[in-house]
Short mmCIF file of C-alpha atoms in Angstrom, two decimals:
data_model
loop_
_atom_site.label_atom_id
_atom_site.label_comp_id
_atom_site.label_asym_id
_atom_site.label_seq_id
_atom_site.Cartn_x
_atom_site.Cartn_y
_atom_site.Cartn_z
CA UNK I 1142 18.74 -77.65 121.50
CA UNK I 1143 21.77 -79.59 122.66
CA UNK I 1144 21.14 -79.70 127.06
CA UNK I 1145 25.01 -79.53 127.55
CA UNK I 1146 26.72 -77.38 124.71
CA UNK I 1147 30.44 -79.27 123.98
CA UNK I 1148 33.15 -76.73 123.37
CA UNK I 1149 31.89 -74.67 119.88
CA UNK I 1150 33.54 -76.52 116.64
CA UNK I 1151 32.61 -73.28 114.47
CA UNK I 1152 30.88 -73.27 111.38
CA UNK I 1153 33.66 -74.09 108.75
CA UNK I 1154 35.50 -76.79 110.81
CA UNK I 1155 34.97 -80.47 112.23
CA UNK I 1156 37.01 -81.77 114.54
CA UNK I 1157 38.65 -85.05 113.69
CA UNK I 1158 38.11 -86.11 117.27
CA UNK I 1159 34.25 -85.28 116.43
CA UNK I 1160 34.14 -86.84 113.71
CA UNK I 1161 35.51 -90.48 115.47
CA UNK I 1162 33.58 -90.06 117.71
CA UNK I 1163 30.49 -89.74 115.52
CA UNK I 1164 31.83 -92.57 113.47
CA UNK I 1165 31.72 -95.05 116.60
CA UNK I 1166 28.81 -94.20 118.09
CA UNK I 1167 26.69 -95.16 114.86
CA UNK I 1168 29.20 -98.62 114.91
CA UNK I 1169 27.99 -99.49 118.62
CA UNK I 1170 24.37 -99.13 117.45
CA UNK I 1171 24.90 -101.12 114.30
CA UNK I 1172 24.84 -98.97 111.42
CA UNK I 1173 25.97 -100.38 108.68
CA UNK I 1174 29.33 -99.13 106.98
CA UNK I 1175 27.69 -97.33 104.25
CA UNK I 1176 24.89 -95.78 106.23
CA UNK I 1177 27.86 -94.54 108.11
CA UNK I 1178 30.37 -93.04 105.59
CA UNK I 1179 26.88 -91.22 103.95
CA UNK I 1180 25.79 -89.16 107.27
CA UNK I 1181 29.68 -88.56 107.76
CA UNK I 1182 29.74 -87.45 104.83
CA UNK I 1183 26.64 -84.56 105.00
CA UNK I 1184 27.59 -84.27 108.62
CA UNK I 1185 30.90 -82.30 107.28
CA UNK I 1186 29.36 -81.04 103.91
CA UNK I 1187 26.57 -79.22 106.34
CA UNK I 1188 29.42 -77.51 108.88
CA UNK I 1189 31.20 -76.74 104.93
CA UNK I 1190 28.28 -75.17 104.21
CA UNK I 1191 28.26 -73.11 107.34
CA UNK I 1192 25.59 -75.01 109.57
CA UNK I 1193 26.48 -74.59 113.03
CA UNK I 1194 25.54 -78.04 114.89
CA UNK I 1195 24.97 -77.00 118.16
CA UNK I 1196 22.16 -74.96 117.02
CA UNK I 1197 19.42 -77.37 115.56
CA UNK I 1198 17.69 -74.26 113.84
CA UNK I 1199 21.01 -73.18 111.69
CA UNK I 1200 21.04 -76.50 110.58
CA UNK I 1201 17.55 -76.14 109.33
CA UNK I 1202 17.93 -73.14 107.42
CA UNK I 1203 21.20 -74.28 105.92
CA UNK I 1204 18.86 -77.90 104.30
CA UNK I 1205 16.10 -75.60 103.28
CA UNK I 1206 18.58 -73.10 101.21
CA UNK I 1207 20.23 -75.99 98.97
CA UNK I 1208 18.89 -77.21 95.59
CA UNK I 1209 19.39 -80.75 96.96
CA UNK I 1210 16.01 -83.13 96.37
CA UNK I 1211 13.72 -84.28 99.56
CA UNK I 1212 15.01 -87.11 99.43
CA UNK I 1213 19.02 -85.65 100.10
CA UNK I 1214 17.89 -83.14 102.52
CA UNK I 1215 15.76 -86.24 104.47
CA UNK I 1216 19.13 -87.92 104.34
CA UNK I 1217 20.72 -85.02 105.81
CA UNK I 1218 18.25 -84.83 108.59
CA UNK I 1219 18.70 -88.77 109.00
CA UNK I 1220 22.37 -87.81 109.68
CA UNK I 1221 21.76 -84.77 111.67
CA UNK I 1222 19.32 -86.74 113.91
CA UNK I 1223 22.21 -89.16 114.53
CA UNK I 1224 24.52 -86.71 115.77
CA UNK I 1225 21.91 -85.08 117.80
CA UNK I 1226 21.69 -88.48 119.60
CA UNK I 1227 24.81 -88.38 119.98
CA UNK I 1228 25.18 -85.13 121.68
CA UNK I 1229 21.74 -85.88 124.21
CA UNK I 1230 20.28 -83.23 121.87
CA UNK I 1231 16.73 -83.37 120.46
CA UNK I 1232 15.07 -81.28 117.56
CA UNK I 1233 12.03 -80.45 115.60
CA UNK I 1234 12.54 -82.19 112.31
CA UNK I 1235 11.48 -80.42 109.24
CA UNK I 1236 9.31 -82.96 106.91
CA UNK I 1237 10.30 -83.51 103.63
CA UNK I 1238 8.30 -85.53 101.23
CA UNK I 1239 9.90 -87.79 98.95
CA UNK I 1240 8.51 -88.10 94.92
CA UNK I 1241 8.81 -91.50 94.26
CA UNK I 1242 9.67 -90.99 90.33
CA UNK I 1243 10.32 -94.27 87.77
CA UNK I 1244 14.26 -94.86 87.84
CA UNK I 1245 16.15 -94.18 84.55
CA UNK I 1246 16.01 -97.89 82.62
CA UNK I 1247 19.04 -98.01 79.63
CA UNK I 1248 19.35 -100.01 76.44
CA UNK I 1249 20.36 -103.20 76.82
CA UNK I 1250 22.91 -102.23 74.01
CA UNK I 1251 24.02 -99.22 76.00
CA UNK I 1252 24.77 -100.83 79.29
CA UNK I 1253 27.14 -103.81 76.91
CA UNK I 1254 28.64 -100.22 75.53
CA UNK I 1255 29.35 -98.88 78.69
CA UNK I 1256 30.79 -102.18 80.48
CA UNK I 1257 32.63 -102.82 76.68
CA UNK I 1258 34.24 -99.44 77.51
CA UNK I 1259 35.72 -99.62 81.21
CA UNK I 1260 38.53 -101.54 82.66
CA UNK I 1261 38.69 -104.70 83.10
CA UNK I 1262 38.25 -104.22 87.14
CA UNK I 1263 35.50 -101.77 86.33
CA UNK I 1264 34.08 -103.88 83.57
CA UNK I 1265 34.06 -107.37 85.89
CA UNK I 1266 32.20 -104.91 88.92
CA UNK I 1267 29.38 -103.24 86.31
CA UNK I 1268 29.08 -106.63 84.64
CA UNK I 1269 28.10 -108.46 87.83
CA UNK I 1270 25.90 -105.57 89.13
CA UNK I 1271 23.58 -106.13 86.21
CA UNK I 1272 23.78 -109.84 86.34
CA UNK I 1273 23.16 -110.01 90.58
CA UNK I 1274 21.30 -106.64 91.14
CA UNK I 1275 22.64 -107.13 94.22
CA UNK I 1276 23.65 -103.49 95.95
CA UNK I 1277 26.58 -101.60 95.00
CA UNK I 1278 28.01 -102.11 98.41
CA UNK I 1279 27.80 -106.02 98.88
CA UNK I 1280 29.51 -106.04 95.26
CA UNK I 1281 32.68 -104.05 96.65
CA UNK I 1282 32.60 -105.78 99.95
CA UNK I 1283 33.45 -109.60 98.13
CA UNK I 1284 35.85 -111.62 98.94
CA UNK I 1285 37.37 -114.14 96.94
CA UNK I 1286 36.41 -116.65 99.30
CA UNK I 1287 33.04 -115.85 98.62
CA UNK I 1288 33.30 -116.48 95.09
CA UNK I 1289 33.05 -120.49 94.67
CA UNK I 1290 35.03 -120.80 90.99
CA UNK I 1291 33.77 -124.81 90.15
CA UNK I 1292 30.24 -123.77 90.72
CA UNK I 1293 30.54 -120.38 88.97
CA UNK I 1294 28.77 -118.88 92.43
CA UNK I 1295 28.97 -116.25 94.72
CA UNK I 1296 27.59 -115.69 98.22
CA UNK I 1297 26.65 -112.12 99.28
CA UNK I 1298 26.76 -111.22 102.75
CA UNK I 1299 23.41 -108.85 102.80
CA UNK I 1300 23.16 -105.02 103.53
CA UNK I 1301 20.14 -102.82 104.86
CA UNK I 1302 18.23 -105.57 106.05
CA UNK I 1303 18.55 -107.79 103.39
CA UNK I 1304 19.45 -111.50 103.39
CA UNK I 1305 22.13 -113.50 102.63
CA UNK I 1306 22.04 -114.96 99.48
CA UNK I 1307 23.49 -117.14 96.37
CA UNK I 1308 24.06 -116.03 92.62
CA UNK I 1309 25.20 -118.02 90.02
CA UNK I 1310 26.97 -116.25 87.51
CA UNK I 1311 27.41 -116.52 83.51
CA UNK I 1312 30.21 -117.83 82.46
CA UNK I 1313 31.04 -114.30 80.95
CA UNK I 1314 31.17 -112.99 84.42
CA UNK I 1315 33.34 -115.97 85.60
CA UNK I 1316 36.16 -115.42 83.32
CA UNK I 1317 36.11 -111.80 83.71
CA UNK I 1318 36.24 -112.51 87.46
CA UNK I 1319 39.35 -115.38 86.98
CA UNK I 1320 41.14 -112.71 84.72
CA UNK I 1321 41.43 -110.46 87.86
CA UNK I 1322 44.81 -110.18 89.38
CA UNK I 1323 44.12 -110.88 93.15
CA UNK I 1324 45.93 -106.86 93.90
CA UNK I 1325 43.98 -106.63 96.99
CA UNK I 1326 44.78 -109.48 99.05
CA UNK I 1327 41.29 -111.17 100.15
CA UNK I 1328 39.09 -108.36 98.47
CA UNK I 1329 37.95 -108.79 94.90
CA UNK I 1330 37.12 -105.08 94.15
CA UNK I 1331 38.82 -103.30 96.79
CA UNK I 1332 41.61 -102.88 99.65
CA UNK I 1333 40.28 -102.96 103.17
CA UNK I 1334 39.19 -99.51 104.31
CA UNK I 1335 39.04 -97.99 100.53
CA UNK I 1336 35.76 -96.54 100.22
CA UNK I 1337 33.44 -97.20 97.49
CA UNK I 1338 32.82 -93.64 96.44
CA UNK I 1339 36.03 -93.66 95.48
CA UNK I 1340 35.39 -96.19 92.69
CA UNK I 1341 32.25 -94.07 92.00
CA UNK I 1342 34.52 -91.11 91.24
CA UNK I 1343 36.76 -93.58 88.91
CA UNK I 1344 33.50 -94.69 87.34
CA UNK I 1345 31.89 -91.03 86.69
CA UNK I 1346 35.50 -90.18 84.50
CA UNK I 1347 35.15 -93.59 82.82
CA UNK I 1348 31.32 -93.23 81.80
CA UNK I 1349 32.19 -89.47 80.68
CA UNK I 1350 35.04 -90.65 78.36
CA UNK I 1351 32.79 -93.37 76.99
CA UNK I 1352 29.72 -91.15 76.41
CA UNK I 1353 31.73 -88.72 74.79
CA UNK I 1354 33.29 -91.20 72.51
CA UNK I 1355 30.08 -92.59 71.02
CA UNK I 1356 28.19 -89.60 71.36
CA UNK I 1357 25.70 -90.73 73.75
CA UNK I 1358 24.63 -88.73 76.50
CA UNK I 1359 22.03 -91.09 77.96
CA UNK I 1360 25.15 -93.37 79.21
CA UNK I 1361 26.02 -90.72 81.76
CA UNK I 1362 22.67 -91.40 83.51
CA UNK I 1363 23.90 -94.87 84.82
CA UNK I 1364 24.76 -95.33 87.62
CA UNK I 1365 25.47 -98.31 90.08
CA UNK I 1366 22.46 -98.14 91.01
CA UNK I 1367 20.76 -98.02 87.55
CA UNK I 1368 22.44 -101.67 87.05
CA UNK I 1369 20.54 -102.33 89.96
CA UNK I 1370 17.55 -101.59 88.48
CA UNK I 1371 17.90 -102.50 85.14
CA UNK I 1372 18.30 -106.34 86.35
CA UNK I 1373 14.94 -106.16 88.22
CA UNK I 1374 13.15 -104.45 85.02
CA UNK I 1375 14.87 -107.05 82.47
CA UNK I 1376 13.69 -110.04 85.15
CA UNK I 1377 9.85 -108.57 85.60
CA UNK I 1378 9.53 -108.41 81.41
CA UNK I 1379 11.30 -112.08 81.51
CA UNK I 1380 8.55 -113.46 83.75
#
């Protein structure tokens, strides 16, 4: 339990004040920005889906009752531990064990189809996803200053841990990138402060118009991620 109980937020509301609060207190202990807008994010789907936070043992009954996978409802005790820690406020974590299953590998055809298909902003992001591998949030954080056009390189400032690193890109990928209109100011993919699963949402409605048009139902399996993943599977047969 919670030692000193703040005044009750209900069950189907979040304060905005809360929810600041919550969002600073993982930025003063270095959380990066995705890691933050995720456990926001099931912070206010649990209180949606009527988990009362001041009570540890509501929010454990509401995890166990979804259809979610272990490794969403770990995530949601990841974020729920957080804002525990926030409040002073320990718990007894439920364990949930993750099945580590093989990740869905496409065609090479079918990812070409897919990037063939999207917008040219879409097409440049998907397109240097599979040629980097690097994560889905380093890609939208670019700047243009990070992307050196003489060289036909472009340095990635690391997430979760990672390091910083350099990718040189095809030329494909380069004149893709030079056909961008620079709409965002110093950003590549995105205006400061725009999240990325809101290009996520703009990519689902893409992927679903292109599946449907060439009848292809395995193309609405990819995902950022699955670019990710592809590029390491394409490099281990290469080598």
């Amino acid at each position: 339990r919670i030692e000193e109980k703040p005044t009750r937020e209900g069950t189907t509301a979040l304060s905005q004040d809360k929810i600041v609060a919550f969002i600073w207190f993982m930025k003063k202990n270095g959380r990066a920005e995705s890691t933050i807008l995720g456990r926001v994010k099931l912070i206010k789907r649990l209180v949606k889906l009527g988990a009362d936070l001041y009570d540890p043992e509501s929010v454990k009954r509401v995890i166990a009752q979804q259809e979610w996978t272990a490794g969403r409802k770990d995530l949601a005790c990841d974020a729920y531990t957080t804002f525990l820690a926030m409040n002073s406020g320990t718990w007894e974590r439920p364990i949930y064990k993750i099945v580590d299953k093989e990740p869905f590998i496409p065609q090479p055809s079918e990812v070409k189809q897919l990037i063939a298909g999207c917008s040219p902003r879409m097409a440049c992001f998907l397109q240097l996803l599979q040629e980097t591998a690097m994560r889905p949030g380093e890609a939208w954080q670019l700047q243009w200053s990070d992307y050196d056009k003489p060289t036909r390189t472009i340095k990635v400032t690391p997430e979760k841990g990672s390091r910083s690193r350099t990718y040189k890109v095809s030329k494909e990928l380069a004149g893709m990138l030079d056909a961008l209109p620079s709409m965002y100011g110093d950003r590549i993919f995105s205006r400061p402060g725009m999240p990325l699963d809101h290009h996520r949402r703009n990519f689902t409605k893409q992927r679903k118009k292109i599946a449907h048009k060439l009848k292809n139902p395995r193309l609405l399996n990819i995902s950022f991620k699955t670019l990710r993943h592809f590029r390491g599977t394409m490099e281990a047969w290469r080598t």
